[in-house]
């Protein structure tokens, strides 16, 4: 099989790739589709119909699964854009509610649009009171991600009036409900795990402030909001809001492609995010930094990470798409200093270990050759721990922030006229057809 690219002969002609099956003397012309940014994609949709062959790409390392206008990543240059806006600018100049609007609707809101959107989301922050009973059914030591998976999925049993995915108004209400209630659910999962009473949302607070309040306030005391920490929380939410077709987002799209309701789809995304190769990495980074203990052990740890016979990996390093510094990690590092400074914790041993580990790894041949740089998870755990969150809440906070990205991608998919149920095929390598063997005759 050979592939050759044909540049357009006339301006009107589209570029295409010709795939030749030498053995069967067959050729098929596959269109090349350009995006506004990023590499072209080979449109293989007619490949099976015309050749009887499938493409094979486990892990989807060369596969574009959909067309999207939401987020763009240039992994080689370390660029991340939401609707065209660089993540660094959004983190510096915007706020999470505005970024939510941008992801969902495609443009930055006017003041009136922002006020209306915030009001629309904020009025949905409370959970149906009966949902509190669901929390009480979990063990106290349940992981917050296990609780979130269950409770978010259970939303479809409570909010029937927003599960008709063919109705744009219901889709919008479901979106607002998810964005508004996920912080409440995450905070309740935390409160339940430590045996404290649930704290109801306060709609006079910003999105980030409200989450901090529901997490750390207790009914018997007045909770004093620290604006530096609230700003850092908001920035952490922005940095995690969306990241194009990653594993959890693709999970949400795949679940949604069957017509499943949005609450079920987001629960599926939460389940996928939980894995240590994805959102669970921030928890693993902190465990790794604690395990390293002191800077002297860094060479030994880096040696283990390089050893092909050892499964150990530096958590918070490497990325499927970024082959350069993850732009979110840079903002996260800056936020880390701000938070530790505010809390008088600049001599934090974990931060010192992290910075030294980063320095050593970035000079190491193995990491240079494999283009392994710190990712978004590398510094986030240190910040979250300094703010008072237990490690088990780290991935729950990631899920909370990513909910808007999942919804924006789900909404885009539902509104795409080319949308079909996601149904990949396979390269079958199992037994060929054979007759059933009665049990008495089996060896
Ligand atoms: N430490 C040491 N070696 C690594 C690391 C690492 N963190 N990451 C990748 N490598 C090596 C692999 O061993 C592999 O080496 P090989 O070619 O000799 O076999 C090579 O780099 C490529 O790695 P893959 O696993 O094939 O790359 P992939 O794109 O599939 O994986 C992933 C990306 C999962 C993020 C990987 O880098 C990793 O496991 N990192 C640690 C976990 C982590 O931080 N995850 C968070 C990702 S960001 C997010 O989800 C928000």
Short mmCIF file of C-alpha atoms and ligand atoms in Angstrom, two decimals:
data_model
loop_
_atom_site.label_atom_id
_atom_site.label_comp_id
_atom_site.label_asym_id
_atom_site.label_seq_id
_atom_site.Cartn_x
_atom_site.Cartn_y
_atom_site.Cartn_z
CA UNK A 1 0.00 0.00 0.00
CA UNK A 2 1.52 3.40 -0.99
CA UNK A 3 0.26 6.90 -0.27
CA UNK A 4 1.07 9.92 -2.42
CA UNK A 5 -0.09 13.50 -2.03
CA UNK A 6 -1.40 15.31 -5.08
CA UNK A 7 -1.23 19.09 -4.90
CA UNK A 8 -4.16 20.86 -6.53
CA UNK A 9 -3.64 21.10 -10.31
CA UNK A 10 -6.19 23.92 -10.68
CA UNK A 11 -7.24 26.36 -7.91
CA UNK A 12 -10.68 24.71 -7.74
CA UNK A 13 -9.32 21.20 -7.22
CA UNK A 14 -9.05 20.00 -3.64
CA UNK A 15 -5.88 18.36 -2.33
CA UNK A 16 -6.05 14.64 -1.88
CA UNK A 17 -3.99 11.60 -0.99
CA UNK A 18 -3.96 8.53 -3.20
CA UNK A 19 -3.77 5.24 -1.39
CA UNK A 20 -2.65 2.37 -3.59
CA UNK A 21 -3.20 -1.30 -2.80
CA UNK A 22 -0.37 -2.78 -4.87
CA UNK A 23 -1.41 -6.39 -4.39
CA UNK A 24 -4.95 -5.91 -5.64
CA UNK A 25 -4.04 -3.16 -8.07
CA UNK A 26 -6.60 -0.76 -6.59
CA UNK A 27 -6.27 2.96 -5.79
CA UNK A 28 -8.49 5.28 -3.82
CA UNK A 29 -8.34 9.05 -3.71
CA UNK A 30 -8.83 10.41 -0.20
CA UNK A 31 -9.52 14.15 0.27
CA UNK A 32 -7.18 16.20 2.46
CA UNK A 33 -9.16 18.55 4.69
CA UNK A 34 -7.51 21.76 5.91
CA UNK A 35 -8.33 23.34 9.27
CA UNK A 36 -7.88 27.00 10.16
CA UNK A 37 -4.80 25.97 12.18
CA UNK A 38 -2.87 22.72 12.58
CA UNK A 39 -2.11 19.82 10.26
CA UNK A 40 -4.42 18.74 7.46
CA UNK A 41 -6.38 15.56 7.97
CA UNK A 42 -6.91 12.70 5.53
CA UNK A 43 -10.64 12.12 5.16
CA UNK A 44 -10.92 8.32 5.32
CA UNK A 45 -14.72 8.18 5.59
CA UNK A 46 -15.15 6.42 2.25
CA UNK A 47 -12.14 4.13 2.68
CA UNK A 48 -14.08 1.06 3.80
CA UNK A 49 -16.84 1.49 1.23
CA UNK A 50 -14.30 1.82 -1.58
CA UNK A 51 -11.58 -0.62 -0.50
CA UNK A 52 -13.07 -2.91 2.18
CA UNK A 53 -10.24 -1.85 4.52
CA UNK A 54 -10.19 -0.02 7.86
CA UNK A 55 -7.53 2.24 9.33
CA UNK A 56 -5.73 0.94 12.43
CA UNK A 57 -4.73 3.42 15.13
CA UNK A 58 -4.91 2.16 18.72
CA UNK A 59 -4.59 5.10 21.11
CA UNK A 60 -5.70 7.39 18.25
CA UNK A 61 -2.20 8.84 17.85
CA UNK A 62 -2.90 9.80 14.22
CA UNK A 63 -6.66 10.11 14.27
CA UNK A 64 -8.87 13.20 14.26
CA UNK A 65 -12.20 12.04 15.68
CA UNK A 66 -14.29 15.12 14.91
CA UNK A 67 -14.37 18.66 13.58
CA UNK A 68 -14.26 21.25 16.35
CA UNK A 69 -14.08 25.04 16.73
CA UNK A 70 -13.50 25.12 20.48
CA UNK A 71 -9.85 24.51 21.39
CA UNK A 72 -6.61 24.40 19.44
CA UNK A 73 -3.31 22.94 20.65
CA UNK A 74 0.05 23.18 18.93
CA UNK A 75 2.00 20.61 20.90
CA UNK A 76 5.37 21.38 19.30
CA UNK A 77 5.17 25.08 20.03
CA UNK A 78 3.40 24.72 23.40
CA UNK A 79 0.34 26.72 22.30
CA UNK A 80 -3.19 26.37 23.69
CA UNK A 81 -6.02 28.53 22.34
CA UNK A 82 -9.67 28.57 23.40
CA UNK A 83 -11.81 29.95 20.56
CA UNK A 84 -8.57 31.59 19.35
CA UNK A 85 -7.59 33.20 22.67
CA UNK A 86 -4.25 32.12 24.23
CA UNK A 87 -4.59 30.37 27.59
CA UNK A 88 -1.98 32.69 29.14
CA UNK A 89 -4.12 35.74 28.33
CA UNK A 90 -7.30 34.12 29.54
CA UNK A 91 -5.61 33.08 32.80
CA UNK A 92 -4.24 36.59 33.31
CA UNK A 93 -7.11 38.79 32.16
CA UNK A 94 -10.33 36.77 32.21
CA UNK A 95 -12.22 34.77 34.82
CA UNK A 96 -13.72 31.30 34.86
CA UNK A 97 -17.35 32.34 34.20
CA UNK A 98 -16.26 34.34 31.17
CA UNK A 99 -14.19 31.39 29.90
CA UNK A 100 -17.24 29.12 30.37
CA UNK A 101 -19.28 31.48 28.20
CA UNK A 102 -16.51 31.62 25.62
CA UNK A 103 -16.25 27.83 25.41
CA UNK A 104 -20.00 27.33 25.20
CA UNK A 105 -20.96 30.17 22.86
CA UNK A 106 -17.78 30.87 20.86
CA UNK A 107 -17.27 34.56 21.72
CA UNK A 108 -16.32 36.58 24.78
CA UNK A 109 -19.55 37.93 26.32
CA UNK A 110 -20.61 41.55 26.48
CA UNK A 111 -21.29 42.84 29.99
CA UNK A 112 -25.02 42.20 29.58
CA UNK A 113 -24.43 38.67 28.22
CA UNK A 114 -22.02 37.90 31.06
CA UNK A 115 -24.43 39.12 33.73
CA UNK A 116 -27.29 37.08 32.23
CA UNK A 117 -25.12 33.97 31.94
CA UNK A 118 -23.82 34.26 35.51
CA UNK A 119 -27.33 34.70 36.82
CA UNK A 120 -28.51 31.73 34.76
CA UNK A 121 -25.77 29.46 36.12
CA UNK A 122 -25.87 30.76 39.69
CA UNK A 123 -29.58 30.04 40.20
CA UNK A 124 -28.83 26.32 39.72
CA UNK A 125 -26.12 25.92 42.39
CA UNK A 126 -28.29 24.03 44.90
CA UNK A 127 -28.81 20.29 44.62
CA UNK A 128 -32.23 18.68 44.85
CA UNK A 129 -32.55 18.12 48.61
CA UNK A 130 -33.26 14.42 48.14
CA UNK A 131 -29.86 14.01 46.50
CA UNK A 132 -28.32 14.51 49.93
CA UNK A 133 -29.54 11.01 50.76
CA UNK A 134 -27.40 9.61 47.96
CA UNK A 135 -24.25 10.95 49.63
CA UNK A 136 -25.22 9.26 52.87
CA UNK A 137 -25.29 5.91 51.09
CA UNK A 138 -21.54 6.06 50.37
CA UNK A 139 -18.86 4.90 52.77
CA UNK A 140 -17.13 7.84 54.47
CA UNK A 141 -13.79 6.76 53.01
CA UNK A 142 -15.09 6.71 49.43
CA UNK A 143 -12.86 8.56 46.97
CA UNK A 144 -14.47 11.91 45.96
CA UNK A 145 -14.19 10.85 42.30
CA UNK A 146 -16.23 7.72 43.05
CA UNK A 147 -18.86 9.90 44.73
CA UNK A 148 -18.82 12.42 41.88
CA UNK A 149 -19.24 9.71 39.25
CA UNK A 150 -22.25 8.35 41.10
CA UNK A 151 -23.92 11.64 42.03
CA UNK A 152 -23.44 13.34 38.66
CA UNK A 153 -24.83 10.22 36.95
CA UNK A 154 -27.75 10.31 39.41
CA UNK A 155 -28.64 13.84 38.26
CA UNK A 156 -30.44 12.22 35.31
CA UNK A 157 -32.79 10.63 37.86
CA UNK A 158 -33.66 14.06 39.30
CA UNK A 159 -33.70 16.54 36.43
CA UNK A 160 -35.93 14.85 33.86
CA UNK A 161 -36.97 18.19 32.44
CA UNK A 162 -33.51 18.69 30.94
CA UNK A 163 -32.68 15.29 29.46
CA UNK A 164 -34.32 15.70 26.04
CA UNK A 165 -31.20 16.27 23.96
CA UNK A 166 -33.20 17.23 20.87
CA UNK A 167 -34.51 20.37 22.59
CA UNK A 168 -31.92 23.22 22.56
CA UNK A 169 -33.49 24.88 25.62
CA UNK A 170 -33.26 21.63 27.62
CA UNK A 171 -29.67 21.20 26.49
CA UNK A 172 -28.89 24.69 27.77
CA UNK A 173 -30.59 24.10 31.12
CA UNK A 174 -28.73 20.81 31.56
CA UNK A 175 -25.45 22.62 30.75
CA UNK A 176 -26.15 25.33 33.34
CA UNK A 177 -27.16 22.74 35.91
CA UNK A 178 -23.99 20.74 35.44
CA UNK A 179 -21.67 23.78 35.60
CA UNK A 180 -23.51 25.12 38.65
CA UNK A 181 -23.90 21.90 40.60
CA UNK A 182 -20.55 20.18 40.06
CA UNK A 183 -18.78 22.44 42.64
CA UNK A 184 -21.60 21.74 45.10
CA UNK A 185 -21.23 17.99 44.53
CA UNK A 186 -17.41 18.09 44.84
CA UNK A 187 -17.60 20.14 48.06
CA UNK A 188 -20.28 17.82 49.49
CA UNK A 189 -18.12 14.77 48.69
CA UNK A 190 -15.32 16.39 50.71
CA UNK A 191 -17.56 17.39 53.62
CA UNK A 192 -19.05 13.92 53.79
CA UNK A 193 -15.58 12.32 53.87
CA UNK A 194 -14.55 14.37 56.94
CA UNK A 195 -17.90 14.13 58.73
CA UNK A 196 -18.73 17.83 58.54
CA UNK A 197 -22.18 19.18 57.66
CA UNK A 198 -22.84 20.09 54.04
CA UNK A 199 -22.52 23.82 53.40
CA UNK A 200 -25.15 25.26 51.04
CA UNK A 201 -23.99 27.39 48.11
CA UNK A 202 -23.93 31.18 48.43
CA UNK A 203 -24.99 32.90 45.25
CA UNK A 204 -23.54 36.28 46.28
CA UNK A 205 -20.05 34.80 45.87
CA UNK A 206 -18.10 34.24 42.66
CA UNK A 207 -17.89 30.69 41.25
CA UNK A 208 -14.43 30.06 42.78
CA UNK A 209 -15.28 31.78 46.08
CA UNK A 210 -18.46 29.77 46.40
CA UNK A 211 -16.53 26.52 45.94
CA UNK A 212 -13.97 27.51 48.60
CA UNK A 213 -16.82 28.50 50.91
CA UNK A 214 -18.73 25.23 50.45
CA UNK A 215 -15.48 23.30 50.99
CA UNK A 216 -13.93 25.07 53.96
CA UNK A 217 -16.73 26.94 55.79
CA UNK A 218 -18.47 25.42 58.82
CA UNK A 219 -21.86 26.57 60.15
CA UNK A 220 -20.46 27.62 63.55
CA UNK A 221 -17.88 30.11 62.24
CA UNK A 222 -17.65 32.91 59.71
CA UNK A 223 -15.45 31.89 56.78
CA UNK A 224 -13.03 34.64 55.81
CA UNK A 225 -12.39 34.63 52.07
CA UNK A 226 -8.78 35.14 51.02
CA UNK A 227 -8.86 37.01 47.67
CA UNK A 228 -5.44 35.67 46.60
CA UNK A 229 -6.59 32.08 47.11
CA UNK A 230 -9.93 32.77 45.42
CA UNK A 231 -8.08 34.23 42.42
CA UNK A 232 -5.75 31.19 42.34
CA UNK A 233 -8.75 28.84 42.49
CA UNK A 234 -10.40 30.67 39.60
CA UNK A 235 -7.17 30.45 37.59
CA UNK A 236 -6.84 26.72 38.28
CA UNK A 237 -10.40 26.31 36.95
CA UNK A 238 -9.50 28.28 33.80
CA UNK A 239 -6.36 26.19 33.20
CA UNK A 240 -8.35 22.96 33.33
CA UNK A 241 -11.47 24.13 31.48
CA UNK A 242 -10.91 22.36 28.16
CA UNK A 243 -8.19 20.57 26.22
CA UNK A 244 -9.72 19.43 22.91
CA UNK A 245 -10.15 15.68 22.25
CA UNK A 246 -8.35 14.19 25.28
CA UNK A 247 -9.41 10.81 26.72
CA UNK A 248 -12.21 12.06 28.98
CA UNK A 249 -13.59 14.49 26.39
CA UNK A 250 -13.58 11.77 23.76
CA UNK A 251 -15.37 9.56 26.30
CA UNK A 252 -18.05 12.23 26.76
CA UNK A 253 -18.44 12.59 22.99
CA UNK A 254 -18.61 8.84 22.46
CA UNK A 255 -21.16 8.38 25.25
CA UNK A 256 -23.17 11.31 23.88
CA UNK A 257 -23.05 10.02 20.32
CA UNK A 258 -25.56 7.33 21.23
CA UNK A 259 -28.02 9.98 22.38
CA UNK A 260 -27.34 9.40 26.10
CA UNK A 261 -28.42 12.29 28.34
CA UNK A 262 -25.79 14.90 29.32
CA UNK A 263 -25.65 13.91 33.00
CA UNK A 264 -24.79 10.31 32.06
CA UNK A 265 -22.19 11.56 29.55
CA UNK A 266 -20.45 13.81 32.08
CA UNK A 267 -20.42 10.96 34.61
CA UNK A 268 -18.62 8.88 31.94
CA UNK A 269 -16.09 11.71 31.49
CA UNK A 270 -15.46 11.83 35.24
CA UNK A 271 -14.80 8.08 35.26
CA UNK A 272 -12.24 8.40 32.48
CA UNK A 273 -10.54 11.43 34.01
CA UNK A 274 -9.93 9.52 37.23
CA UNK A 275 -7.11 7.38 35.74
CA UNK A 276 -3.51 8.19 36.78
CA UNK A 277 -2.43 8.67 33.15
CA UNK A 278 -5.01 11.47 32.85
CA UNK A 279 -6.54 13.65 35.60
CA UNK A 280 -5.38 11.35 38.39
CA UNK A 281 -1.79 12.43 37.69
CA UNK A 282 -1.96 15.48 40.00
CA UNK A 283 -2.58 13.18 42.95
CA UNK A 284 0.26 10.92 41.78
CA UNK A 285 2.67 13.88 41.45
CA UNK A 286 2.27 14.80 45.10
CA UNK A 287 2.69 11.18 46.19
CA UNK A 288 5.86 11.01 44.07
CA UNK A 289 7.30 14.26 45.49
CA UNK A 290 6.63 13.03 49.03
CA UNK A 291 8.22 9.70 48.19
CA UNK A 292 11.32 11.44 46.81
CA UNK A 293 11.52 13.26 50.13
CA UNK A 294 14.73 15.20 49.58
CA UNK A 295 16.60 16.72 46.66
CA UNK A 296 19.48 14.24 47.05
CA UNK A 297 17.26 11.42 45.84
CA UNK A 298 16.39 13.12 42.55
CA UNK A 299 19.21 11.60 40.45
CA UNK A 300 18.12 8.13 41.60
CA UNK A 301 14.47 8.85 40.68
CA UNK A 302 15.39 10.25 37.27
CA UNK A 303 17.54 7.16 36.68
CA UNK A 304 14.53 4.96 37.44
CA UNK A 305 12.33 6.98 35.06
CA UNK A 306 14.91 6.47 32.28
CA UNK A 307 15.26 2.72 32.86
CA UNK A 308 13.35 0.81 30.13
CA UNK A 309 13.06 -2.20 32.48
CA UNK A 310 11.41 -0.12 35.20
CA UNK A 311 7.71 0.85 34.82
CA UNK A 312 8.24 3.98 36.91
CA UNK A 313 7.45 7.30 35.20
CA UNK A 314 7.92 10.84 36.41
CA UNK A 315 4.36 11.85 37.15
CA UNK A 316 3.44 15.31 35.86
CA UNK A 317 5.89 14.87 32.98
CA UNK A 318 5.11 14.12 29.36
CA UNK A 319 2.02 14.61 27.27
CA UNK A 320 0.49 12.97 24.24
CA UNK A 321 0.25 16.30 22.41
CA UNK A 322 2.75 18.69 24.03
CA UNK A 323 6.30 18.04 22.92
CA UNK A 324 7.26 21.34 24.52
CA UNK A 325 6.51 23.03 27.85
CA UNK A 326 2.77 22.77 28.57
CA UNK A 327 1.68 26.46 28.58
CA UNK A 328 -0.67 25.69 31.46
CA UNK A 329 2.24 24.44 33.58
CA UNK A 330 3.99 27.82 33.25
CA UNK A 331 0.92 29.69 34.54
CA UNK A 332 0.49 27.04 37.23
CA UNK A 333 4.08 27.52 38.40
CA UNK A 334 3.51 31.29 38.72
CA UNK A 335 0.26 30.71 40.61
CA UNK A 336 2.12 28.30 42.89
CA UNK A 337 4.55 31.06 43.95
CA UNK A 338 1.68 33.51 44.52
CA UNK A 339 -0.22 31.08 46.74
CA UNK A 340 2.80 29.93 48.76
CA UNK A 341 3.89 33.54 49.19
CA UNK A 342 0.45 34.54 50.42
CA UNK A 343 0.41 31.66 52.89
CA UNK A 344 3.99 32.28 54.07
CA UNK A 345 5.03 28.84 52.82
CA UNK A 346 7.81 29.77 50.41
CA UNK A 347 10.17 27.29 52.06
CA UNK A 348 7.86 24.47 51.02
CA UNK A 349 10.00 21.31 50.69
CA UNK A 350 7.67 19.85 48.04
CA UNK A 351 8.08 22.95 45.87
CA UNK A 352 11.85 22.80 46.29
CA UNK A 353 11.86 19.12 45.29
CA UNK A 354 9.57 19.84 42.31
CA UNK A 355 11.74 22.70 41.04
CA UNK A 356 14.93 20.70 41.36
CA UNK A 357 13.32 17.68 39.70
CA UNK A 358 12.17 19.87 36.83
CA UNK A 359 15.65 21.38 36.49
CA UNK A 360 17.39 17.99 36.46
CA UNK A 361 14.87 16.35 34.10
CA UNK A 362 14.96 19.21 31.60
CA UNK A 363 18.75 18.79 31.31
CA UNK A 364 18.63 15.02 31.04
CA UNK A 365 19.22 13.45 27.61
CA UNK A 366 16.36 10.97 27.97
CA UNK A 367 13.80 13.69 28.71
CA UNK A 368 15.25 15.99 26.03
CA UNK A 369 15.17 13.28 23.35
CA UNK A 370 11.66 12.13 24.22
CA UNK A 371 10.50 15.76 24.55
CA UNK A 372 9.13 15.22 28.03
CA UNK A 373 8.26 18.48 29.78
CA UNK A 374 6.23 19.28 32.91
CA UNK A 375 2.49 19.16 32.24
CA UNK A 376 -0.41 20.96 33.96
CA UNK A 377 -0.42 18.49 36.83
CA UNK A 378 3.15 19.06 37.91
CA UNK A 379 2.55 22.14 40.08
CA UNK A 380 -1.21 22.02 40.69
CA UNK A 381 -0.98 19.49 43.53
CA UNK A 382 1.44 21.69 45.51
CA UNK A 383 -0.93 24.66 45.22
CA UNK A 384 -4.02 22.67 46.12
CA UNK A 385 -2.33 21.09 49.12
CA UNK A 386 -1.14 24.49 50.35
CA UNK A 387 -4.73 25.74 50.03
CA UNK A 388 -5.89 22.96 52.35
CA UNK A 389 -7.25 20.36 49.94
CA UNK A 390 -6.47 16.70 50.63
CA UNK A 391 -4.85 14.87 47.71
CA UNK A 392 -8.04 12.87 47.11
CA UNK A 393 -9.78 16.13 46.09
CA UNK A 394 -7.24 17.08 43.41
CA UNK A 395 -8.80 15.10 40.58
CA UNK A 396 -12.29 16.09 41.74
CA UNK A 397 -11.28 19.75 41.28
CA UNK A 398 -9.97 18.91 37.82
CA UNK A 399 -13.32 17.26 36.99
CA UNK A 400 -15.22 20.27 38.32
CA UNK A 401 -13.28 22.64 36.08
CA UNK A 402 -13.33 20.33 33.02
CA UNK A 403 -17.12 19.95 33.18
CA UNK A 404 -17.62 23.08 31.07
CA UNK A 405 -15.20 21.78 28.42
CA UNK A 406 -16.98 18.44 28.30
CA UNK A 407 -20.32 20.19 27.94
CA UNK A 408 -19.10 22.57 25.24
CA UNK A 409 -17.74 19.59 23.26
CA UNK A 410 -20.91 17.55 23.83
CA UNK A 411 -23.07 20.51 22.74
CA UNK A 412 -20.94 21.05 19.63
CA UNK A 413 -21.29 17.38 18.74
CA UNK A 414 -25.08 17.31 19.21
CA UNK A 415 -25.42 20.45 17.07
CA UNK A 416 -23.18 19.03 14.29
CA UNK A 417 -25.37 17.77 11.40
CA UNK A 418 -22.61 15.27 10.45
CA UNK A 419 -22.80 13.65 13.90
CA UNK A 420 -23.19 9.85 13.96
CA UNK A 421 -22.94 7.28 16.71
CA UNK A 422 -19.24 6.62 17.41
CA UNK A 423 -18.52 3.05 16.41
CA UNK A 424 -14.87 2.13 15.74
CA UNK A 425 -13.91 -1.18 14.12
CA UNK A 426 -10.97 -3.44 14.91
CA UNK A 427 -8.17 -5.62 13.62
CA UNK A 428 -9.42 -9.07 14.62
CA UNK A 429 -6.64 -11.50 15.59
CA UNK A 430 -8.70 -14.12 17.46
CA UNK A 431 -9.70 -17.65 16.47
CA UNK A 432 -11.20 -18.22 13.04
CA UNK A 433 -14.60 -19.92 12.70
CA UNK A 434 -14.68 -23.36 14.36
CA UNK A 435 -17.36 -25.87 15.43
CA UNK A 436 -18.63 -26.04 19.03
CA UNK A 437 -16.90 -28.78 21.09
CA UNK A 438 -19.10 -30.64 23.64
CA UNK A 439 -17.63 -30.47 27.18
CA UNK A 440 -16.86 -34.21 27.33
CA UNK A 441 -14.63 -33.93 24.29
CA UNK A 442 -12.59 -30.93 25.51
CA UNK A 443 -8.96 -31.60 26.43
N1 LIG B 1 8.51 9.55 32.66
C1 LIG B 1 9.39 8.75 32.00
N2 LIG B 1 9.25 8.35 30.73
C2 LIG B 1 8.14 8.76 30.07
C3 LIG B 1 7.18 9.60 30.69
C4 LIG B 1 7.39 10.00 32.03
N3 LIG B 1 6.51 10.77 32.66
N4 LIG B 1 6.18 9.86 29.81
C5 LIG B 1 6.51 9.20 28.68
N5 LIG B 1 7.70 8.56 28.83
C6 LIG B 1 8.41 7.77 27.81
C7 LIG B 1 7.74 6.42 27.63
O1 LIG B 1 8.33 5.43 28.45
C8 LIG B 1 7.98 6.15 26.16
O2 LIG B 1 9.29 5.68 26.02
P1 LIG B 1 9.63 4.61 24.84
O3 LIG B 1 9.38 5.32 23.55
O4 LIG B 1 11.06 4.28 25.08
O5 LIG B 1 8.69 3.46 25.05
C9 LIG B 1 7.93 7.56 25.53
O6 LIG B 1 8.26 8.47 26.59
C10 LIG B 1 6.56 7.91 24.97
O7 LIG B 1 5.59 7.66 25.99
P2 LIG B 1 4.13 7.14 25.69
O8 LIG B 1 3.57 6.54 26.92
O9 LIG B 1 4.15 6.31 24.44
O10 LIG B 1 3.43 8.51 25.35
P3 LIG B 1 1.88 8.79 25.41
O11 LIG B 1 1.65 9.96 24.54
O12 LIG B 1 1.11 7.55 25.12
O13 LIG B 1 1.64 9.15 26.95
C11 LIG B 1 1.34 10.29 28.98
C12 LIG B 1 1.45 10.41 27.45
C13 LIG B 1 0.32 9.22 29.36
C14 LIG B 1 0.88 11.62 29.55
C15 LIG B 1 2.75 9.92 29.54
O14 LIG B 1 3.67 10.94 29.23
C16 LIG B 1 2.72 9.68 31.06
O15 LIG B 1 2.40 8.57 31.48
N6 LIG B 1 3.03 10.72 31.88
C17 LIG B 1 2.96 10.60 33.32
C18 LIG B 1 1.52 10.75 33.76
C19 LIG B 1 1.04 12.18 33.65
O16 LIG B 1 1.68 13.13 34.07
N7 LIG B 1 -0.19 12.33 33.14
C20 LIG B 1 -0.85 13.62 33.00
C21 LIG B 1 -1.05 13.95 31.57
S1 LIG B 1 -1.74 15.57 31.42
C22 LIG B 1 -3.37 15.38 31.74
O17 LIG B 1 -3.99 14.39 31.58
C23 LIG B 1 -4.00 16.54 32.27
#
